[in-house]
Coordinates of C-alpha atoms in Angstrom, one line a residue:
X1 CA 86.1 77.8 186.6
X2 CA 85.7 81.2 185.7
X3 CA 86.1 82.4 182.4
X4 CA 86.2 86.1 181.6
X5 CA 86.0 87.2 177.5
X6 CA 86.9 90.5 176.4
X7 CA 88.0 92.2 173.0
X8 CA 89.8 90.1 172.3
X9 CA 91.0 87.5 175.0
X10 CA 90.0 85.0 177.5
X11 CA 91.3 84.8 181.1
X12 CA 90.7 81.6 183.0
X13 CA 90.7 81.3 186.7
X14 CA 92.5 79.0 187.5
X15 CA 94.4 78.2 184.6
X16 CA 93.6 74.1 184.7
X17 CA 91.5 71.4 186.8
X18 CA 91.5 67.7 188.1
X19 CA 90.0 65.6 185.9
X20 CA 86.2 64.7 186.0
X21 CA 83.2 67.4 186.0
X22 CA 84.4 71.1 185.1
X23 CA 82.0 74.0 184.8
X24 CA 83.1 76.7 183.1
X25 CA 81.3 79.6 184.1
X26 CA 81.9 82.6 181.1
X27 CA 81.2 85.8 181.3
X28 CA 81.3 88.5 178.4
X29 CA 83.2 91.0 179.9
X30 CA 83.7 92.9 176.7
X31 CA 81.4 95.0 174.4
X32 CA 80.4 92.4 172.0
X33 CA 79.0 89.2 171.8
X34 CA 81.8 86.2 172.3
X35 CA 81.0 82.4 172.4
X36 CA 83.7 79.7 174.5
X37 CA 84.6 76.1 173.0
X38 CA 86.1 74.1 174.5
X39 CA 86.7 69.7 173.8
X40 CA 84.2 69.7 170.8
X41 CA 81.3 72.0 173.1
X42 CA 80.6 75.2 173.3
X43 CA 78.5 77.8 175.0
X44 CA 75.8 79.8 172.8
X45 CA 76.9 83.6 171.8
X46 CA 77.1 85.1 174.8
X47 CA 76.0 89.1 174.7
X48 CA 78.3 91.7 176.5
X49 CA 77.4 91.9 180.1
X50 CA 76.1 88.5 180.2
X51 CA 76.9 85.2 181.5
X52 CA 76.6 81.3 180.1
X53 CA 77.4 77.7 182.4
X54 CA 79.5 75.1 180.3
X55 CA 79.8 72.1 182.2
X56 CA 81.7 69.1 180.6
X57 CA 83.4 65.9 181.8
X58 CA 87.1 65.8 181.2
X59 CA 90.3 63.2 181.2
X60 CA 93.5 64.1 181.9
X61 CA 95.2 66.0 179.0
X62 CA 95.4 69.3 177.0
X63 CA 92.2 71.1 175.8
X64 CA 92.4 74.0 173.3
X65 CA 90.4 76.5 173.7
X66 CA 88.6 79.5 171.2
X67 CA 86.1 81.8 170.6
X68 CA 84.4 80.9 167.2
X69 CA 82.9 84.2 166.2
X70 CA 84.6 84.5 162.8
X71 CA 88.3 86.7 163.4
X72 CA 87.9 86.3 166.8
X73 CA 90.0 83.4 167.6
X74 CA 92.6 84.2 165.1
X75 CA 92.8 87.9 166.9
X76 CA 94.0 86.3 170.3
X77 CA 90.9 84.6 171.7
X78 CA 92.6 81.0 172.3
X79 CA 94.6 79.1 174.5
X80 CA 95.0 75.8 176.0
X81 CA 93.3 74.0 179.4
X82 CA 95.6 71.7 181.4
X83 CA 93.4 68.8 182.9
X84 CA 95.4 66.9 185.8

């Protein structure tokens, strides 16, 4: 799964998974540091230019997902996962 974070966005490809193991692989596409959570976990702050693994086990469902640097999330950096 790869995750792309930029001032101030995400972009997930693809867009959900079958359930079970999912690694999220993020990268920090943007010019400042951006963190991903996602089902409780999340990745540490990730720098610009660098990348971070999340891999979590997950049920069928809806997962919201956000950046938690403070403004961030509330500036567009959210959405939500489809697991099938």
């Amino acid at each position: 799964m790869a995750v792309s974070a930029r001032e101030f966005k995400f972009a997930l490809r693809p867009t959900s998974a079958t359930h079970g193991s999912v690694t999220f692989n993020v990268k920090n596409a943007g010019k400042i540091a951006h963190d991903f959570r996602i089902a409780g976990k999340k990745t540490p702050l990730v720098q610009p230019r660098k990348t971070a693994r999340l891999t979590l086990n997950l049920k069928k469902g809806s997962y919201k997902y956000l950046c938690t640097v403070p403004g961030h999330a509330a500036s567009g950096m959210q959405g939500t996962f489809r697991v099938r």
